[in-house]
Amino acid sequence: MAKVNLEVDLNGLKLQNPVTTASGTFGFGPEYYQYVDLNRLGGVMVKGTTLNPKQGNATPRIAETPSGMLNAIGLQNPGVDHFLKKILPEIRDYKFETIVNISGNEVEDYAKLASKLNVEGVGALEINISCPNVKKGGLAFGTQPEMAASVVQAVRVETDLPLITKLSPNVADITEIARAVEEAGTDVISLINTLLGMKIDINSQKPILANKMGGLSGPAIKPVAIRMVYQVAQAVQVPLIGMGGISNADDAIEFFLAGASAISVGTANFVNPEVTMEILDGIEEYLVEKGYRDINDIIGKAIEKKNNIV
Amino acid sequence: MAKVNLEVDLNGLKLQNPVTTASGTFGFGPEYYQYVDLNRLGGVMVKGTTLNPKQGNATPRIAETPSGMLNAIGLQNPGVDHFLKKILPEIRDYKFETIVNISGNEVEDYAKLASKLNVEGVGALEINISCPNVKKGGLAFGTQPEMAASVVQAVRVETDLPLITKLSPNVADITEIARAVEEAGTDVISLINTLLGMKIDINSQKPILANKMGGLSGPAIKPVAIRMVYQVAQAVQVPLIGMGGISNADDAIEFFLAGASAISVGTANFVNPEVTMEILDGIEEYLVEKGYRDINDIIGKAIEKKNNIV
Amino acid sequence: MSQRVIKEILSQEEIAPKHFKMVIDAPEIVEGAKPGQFLHLKWVDNIGGDPLLRRPISINDMDKDSGELSIIYRVLGRGTELLSRLSKGDKVDIMGPIGKGFSIPKEARKVVVVGGGMGIAPLYPIVKELLNKDREITLFLGGADEGQLLNLKDYEEMDLELKTSTVDGSHGYKGFVTDLLEEALDGADYIYTCGPEGMMEVVQEKAKKLGVKGEASLEERMGCGTGACLSCVCKIKVGTKDDWEYKKTCTQGPIFPVEEVIFNG
Amino acid sequence: MSQRVIKEILSQEEIAPKHFKMVIDAPEIVEGAKPGQFLHLKWVDNIGGDPLLRRPISINDMDKDSGELSIIYRVLGRGTELLSRLSKGDKVDIMGPIGKGFSIPKEARKVVVVGGGMGIAPLYPIVKELLNKDREITLFLGGADEGQLLNLKDYEEMDLELKTSTVDGSHGYKGFVTDLLEEALDGADYIYTCGPEGMMEVVQEKAKKLGVKGEASLEERMGCGTGACLSCVCKIKVGTKDDWEYKKTCTQGPIFPVEEVIFNG
Ligand SMILES: Cc1cc2nc3c(=O)[nH]c(=O)nc-3n(C[C@H](O)[C@H](O)[C@H](O)COP(=O)(O)OP(=O)(O)OC[C@H]3O[C@@H](n4cnc5c(N)ncnc54)[C@H](O)[C@@H]3O)c2cc1C
Ligand SMILES: Cc1cc2nc3c(=O)[nH]c(=O)nc-3n(C[C@H](O)[C@H](O)[C@H](O)COP(=O)(O)OP(=O)(O)OC[C@H]3O[C@@H](n4cnc5c(N)ncnc54)[C@H](O)[C@@H]3O)c2cc1C
Ligand SMILES: Cc1cc2nc3c(=O)[nH]c(=O)nc-3n(C[C@H](O)[C@H](O)[C@H](O)COP(=O)(O)O)c2cc1C
Ligand SMILES: Cc1cc2nc3c(=O)[nH]c(=O)nc-3n(C[C@H](O)[C@H](O)[C@H](O)COP(=O)(O)O)c2cc1C
Ligand code: FES
Ligand code: FES
């Protein structure tokens, strides 16, 4: 099946196909080698990386909710130096683009991370201004346009790598933040990160997560994610990577139609470890069935062109 | 089973029990007479009412999503005069409190509605500043503290009825709005209204809803609702009515523990028309099993008291 | 009077590709049910789960003596796919019977009944009732192929004029059911129809031309099935001129005067 | 090597109130599986639905010749409740085998095995293996009542010293399994344990006191089962002093050196 073109060019970041895996849900890639042909993935957003190693939150770190889950991992990660020395060499030869998801407490953290990651083998940086689990800074960056912009600018001056900025859905108007990070120089916008949520155990009468609140992901949030992609696609020029609840090819196609040029699969990897391969096949089938020759032909198709609106 | 007290007093609004039905999901009450003993309900929030009759949106008006649904009814309703003349007389003798959910495009609309509804038989007003489907005003009121406050103030001067203000979840910081409407004089806060969402039909490549976007409700949004009730309960003094995805007694109890003094059941009425009765029984059972004699004893139990936090 | 009951499936059978017939033991429902009414169903395994909402399905047949009723449905999406996996002994959660049902006006001596595709399913009870009341019936059934002509065998044994059409020509006339209509309508007093909107629009047009009144059964996406949520509205003409109002397909329908429906509204 | 396969249920049986035993035909899984490993399961009907996540369940028994494996589980919440409704011919979606499994050090000649409640389930394969390797075994089983002493009949026919205890006294000693432990530990070389945290903590303490090393099987809420999501971590001591690090229960466990686990961390 090489009948259709699946390659996408996200403002300079070329992916062999638009199927990537969402940060924090796919480890660094090799965790899934038994289930997935890693060389067939378009990109892997690795686990959120910080300057120093982080232990993360106490357990329980996850809870199940209707068609979704809450997580409060708390950015457990071995730190950027370990990543560069030990992990990058193991994954750099795969055909997927390695996209490093970076998180910090202060603007300078992001800048330092960007400068350290300016090395071969890293395909792009994804700036996580939206992780709701870090008490200091994390959420604030993602909910205030000026702060979001300042992070992007600080990273921009440190690197020529393609920059993806990942938006938080916990805002009143996501297009405002999108425009701010576009102006600040991001090449791509990815969305959405998790919705802030909580679950209480009615027997113990306490929150289930040790961290009390956590990020809601999975099919439950897909309608919110689709709406936001649809809104942001009409508000900015930069290409989008859509995510939030994608569990099969139909879901992925919904995101393309809403305006995403690529997609990330998160929680669904836990449900079905082979899901990315099935999504890839399913996208191809859909295009063939509908008579398209290029994935790029369906991006944003559900958006009514302005001049068509009465 | 009269072993436990279920009566709650919401800052002057007394309900025989804390189980109410959410606006727009239970008609005016009698729609459910075949399934529910209406006299056992604590309150019925009637369908969103406007000054003039409204036709609402084109169809399709609903779409199903994972553990949830989208709606864009567009506030179809017969208008306040019809409500007062034809509907109120039919429902005023039931034992539930009739709570009129009011919506407007401008501040004066709310004031006029409040003055017209200042009649016997109306138990309280619920100010809907959060309906995401009305293009003009609706969303803005609910996402900006000053505008929310101005609506509440305008209603407050027109009526002595208990005032409930219903908050939108489509904001970055719900406590900010909550504090604003508390200061403006609301007696009670209800939350949450629907999350703005969207679904696309991949065959037609168009949004399913005629209105394109709609409000997401049902179990999918429960974790977001619980989180917001938990946050607002710690930010304000006024009592809360919690809602969002409540489908059974366990869900209802989760809301009480998070800090709600009463709950509203919405989408679940569609799934199981008898659900309110089952929830009422289940709450009583839980209290008896756990050895409580009063529903008020579990309200906010999952909130760690400040002085307990290390 | 509608109610909610949880009932046992007596049998389930694939009667044509992707078309299933399910028989349910539900005397309480059957007791008060009228032709044209429907059920709002949930399979017990999915209570509170996914898919979330109920599914409206018409009553295809019922037996007041045994208390059994049957439905016929086509597997379309996830809900009906899961329904099709159930079998004898499994349970379904039923709200019903819902809706106003068909009426049989006295003057309707010579009637035409037109069903297309899945729209054939809700017509069987009204055809039986019309026969009981000694009306003269011309019945048109249209489908993609013979398998889609639901209840065909039953109709063949009835005292009525049966005209079939299939798109692939596997039974009866090759083409659309509406192609055959005009002749039969001439002289008819009343018409009943259910099927795809496009089909019913043509039926409406032809009936109007010949001044024949009648009833159409509509489909809309449903939430509550009680008249509370206003999701299922359809446009129905009121007064003269072009005025219309939204009526609820669930409790004010699903049967409406065919001449008053605004299709594709 | 783990893999994902969709497999048929050969039988399902309620062996005690709320306790079920399920036999699955899964030669690919059995082939490489070791005692102490587990499966990450999803019932096919709920793919993409609700409940969303897989459920980790230990392998209770397996037969390399027939390719059959069995699991024993207790109905706890919605997931296991739905699992219990399946029967012969239904399918389950399996990821597995997962985890490192138990080891059998050469010097472990005289071993003590302690299982409590559902924690008895994963111990059966290692007990069989230990017997194969001619080790001398004292096996402690504890539960609320006799029904909870899983595999009891099988163990009674084995060449090992069996000590049971139940909280209600319906079988063996009336009290906690750990009450009986000290004597047996004296002189033992190695211990294997699985059960409630509170129980394992006592086991750890007593083993430490007598200088007996061993292995414990842990439980944590799991997302991926591949080591990717970091939801299942537990605190494991490193170095000397009080240092510890989070290790993944799924791929770095679920078996850890009993002396290194920090319980209730
Ligand atoms: C009054 C009435 C009577 C009906 N009688 C029958 C019948 O006898 N036999 C039969 O096969 N079908 C009948 N239908 C259509 C049937 O309800 C749909 O085919 C079914 O809901 C599809 O569910 P799904 O999960 O398979 O599809 P999905 O597409 O997955 O459903 C998604 C959502 O859309 C709704 N939906 C999808 N298609 C329709 C439709 N055509 N009409 C209304 N809602 C829809 C579903 O109820 C659900 O909420 C009837 C519909 C109505 C309104
Ligand atoms: C490695 C391992 C092996 C296990 N082996 C067995 C076994 O052989 N037999 C058996 O009966 N049980 C076993 N368990 C526990 C079993 O996974 C839980 O009882 C089960 O997940 C409960 O699911 P539920 O839907 O019924 O409960 P719910 O409470 O509805 O589950 C909600 C969520 O919490 C998680 N969860 C709840 N309880 C536990 C628990 N004790 N451990 C881990 N996650 C939990 C679920 O997986 C799910 O994600 C094992 C757990 C682990 C980690
Ligand atoms: C367990 C878990 C860990 C996550 N960790 C991160 C992270 O480190 N950085 C980040 O930007 N997003 C993180 N996310 C968010 C996902 O990348 C993704 O944006 C979100 O889960 C929505 O997609 P989904 O519904 O497909 O999971 C995490 C999500 C989960 C479930
Ligand atoms: C069909 C439908 C119509 C609704 N109409 C209104 C309305 O008129 N006014 C209002 O304040 N909320 C309205 N809502 C929101 C509900 O009252 C409730 O806040 C929301 O659905 C969350 O609760 P749930 O998840 O239990 O449904 C509507 C919801 C639905 C599903
Ligand atoms: S389905 Fe709710 S009003 Fe008809
Ligand atoms: S379950 Fe995901 S790392 Fe163990």
Tab-separated table of C-alpha atoms and ligand atoms in Angstrom, chain A residues 21-25 45-49 61-62 69-73 75-76 101-103 126-133 166-167 191-195 215-222 243-247 264-270, chain D residues 228-231, ligand 3:
chain	number	residue	atom	x	y	z
A	21	THR	CA	2.931	9.013	20.244
A	22	ALA	CA	2.059	11.436	23.034
A	23	SER	CA	4.568	12.394	25.677
A	24	GLY	CA	4.404	10.354	28.857
A	25	THR	CA	2.443	7.522	27.329
A	45	MET	CA	7.318	12.518	21.898
A	46	VAL	CA	9.437	11.206	24.714
A	47	LYS	CA	8.514	11.457	28.375
A	48	GLY	CA	8.568	15.003	29.755
A	49	THR	CA	12.207	15.852	30.450
A	61	ARG	CA	-0.634	8.036	40.414
A	62	ILE	CA	-3.542	6.995	38.218
A	69	MET	CA	-8.158	8.140	33.228
A	70	LEU	CA	-6.516	10.596	35.573
A	71	ASN	CA	-2.766	10.750	35.986
A	72	ALA	CA	-0.485	12.596	38.328
A	73	ILE	CA	2.889	11.078	37.558
A	75	LEU	CA	7.128	14.242	35.678
A	76	GLN	CA	9.265	11.403	36.970
A	101	ASN	CA	9.029	17.122	25.514
A	102	ILE	CA	10.583	19.669	27.881
A	103	SER	CA	9.267	21.016	31.175
A	126	GLU	CA	7.905	20.045	22.333
A	127	ILE	CA	7.510	22.748	24.953
A	128	ASN	CA	5.206	21.529	27.678
A	129	ILE	CA	3.698	24.664	29.143
A	130	SER	CA	0.656	22.746	30.159
A	131	CYS	CA	1.472	19.961	32.538
A	132	PRO	CA	-1.037	20.418	35.317
A	133	ASN	CA	0.892	18.369	37.834
A	166	LYS	CA	1.880	22.124	23.593
A	167	LEU	CA	-1.225	23.866	24.857
A	191	LEU	CA	-2.899	20.206	21.622
A	192	ILE	CA	-4.419	19.161	23.918
A	193	ASN	CA	-2.729	18.246	27.137
A	194	THR	CA	-4.910	16.807	29.894
A	195	LEU	CA	-7.924	18.447	31.536
A	215	GLY	CA	-4.831	15.160	34.314
A	216	LEU	CA	-7.804	13.645	32.529
A	217	SER	CA	-7.023	11.859	29.255
A	218	GLY	CA	-8.580	9.256	27.006
A	219	PRO	CA	-11.726	9.046	24.838
A	220	ALA	CA	-13.715	11.108	27.361
A	221	ILE	CA	-11.844	14.285	26.375
A	222	LYS	CA	-11.917	13.802	22.617
A	243	MET	CA	-4.341	14.725	20.363
A	244	GLY	CA	-6.757	13.844	23.117
A	245	GLY	CA	-8.573	10.542	23.226
A	246	ILE	CA	-7.494	9.144	19.869
A	247	SER	CA	-8.194	5.404	20.041
A	264	SER	CA	-0.467	11.940	18.749
A	265	VAL	CA	-1.767	8.831	20.428
A	266	GLY	CA	-1.631	8.759	24.218
A	267	THR	CA	-3.794	6.782	26.593
A	268	ALA	CA	-4.914	4.414	23.838
A	269	ASN	CA	-1.445	2.854	23.866
A	270	PHE	CA	-2.288	1.496	27.318
D	228	ALA	CA	6.154	3.450	29.663
D	229	CYS	CA	3.699	5.316	31.859
D	230	LEU	CA	5.351	5.237	35.293
D	231	SER	CA	2.057	4.810	37.086
E	3	LIG	C1	0.386	8.773	32.130
E	3	LIG	C2	0.490	10.052	31.340
E	3	LIG	C3	1.647	10.813	31.406
E	3	LIG	C4	1.772	11.997	30.689
E	3	LIG	N1	2.937	12.716	30.734
E	3	LIG	C5	3.079	13.837	29.977
E	3	LIG	C6	4.301	14.565	29.931
E	3	LIG	O1	5.283	14.190	30.576
E	3	LIG	N2	4.382	15.685	29.157
E	3	LIG	C7	3.315	16.115	28.399
E	3	LIG	O2	3.422	17.130	27.710
E	3	LIG	N3	2.148	15.431	28.398
E	3	LIG	C8	2.001	14.316	29.171
E	3	LIG	N4	0.799	13.616	29.139
E	3	LIG	C9	-0.302	14.100	28.295
E	3	LIG	C10	-0.332	13.348	26.955
E	3	LIG	O3	0.846	13.542	26.229
E	3	LIG	C11	-1.545	13.809	26.118
E	3	LIG	O4	-1.428	15.189	25.841
E	3	LIG	C12	-2.863	13.580	26.828
E	3	LIG	O5	-2.821	12.376	27.541
E	3	LIG	C13	-4.074	13.550	25.868
E	3	LIG	O6	-3.979	12.510	24.939
E	3	LIG	P1	-4.682	11.053	25.139
E	3	LIG	O7	-6.101	11.329	25.527
E	3	LIG	O8	-4.517	10.378	23.829
E	3	LIG	O9	-3.938	10.383	26.244
E	3	LIG	C14	0.687	12.428	29.876
E	3	LIG	C15	-0.474	11.654	29.812
E	3	LIG	C16	-0.600	10.473	30.528
E	3	LIG	C17	-1.857	9.683	30.426
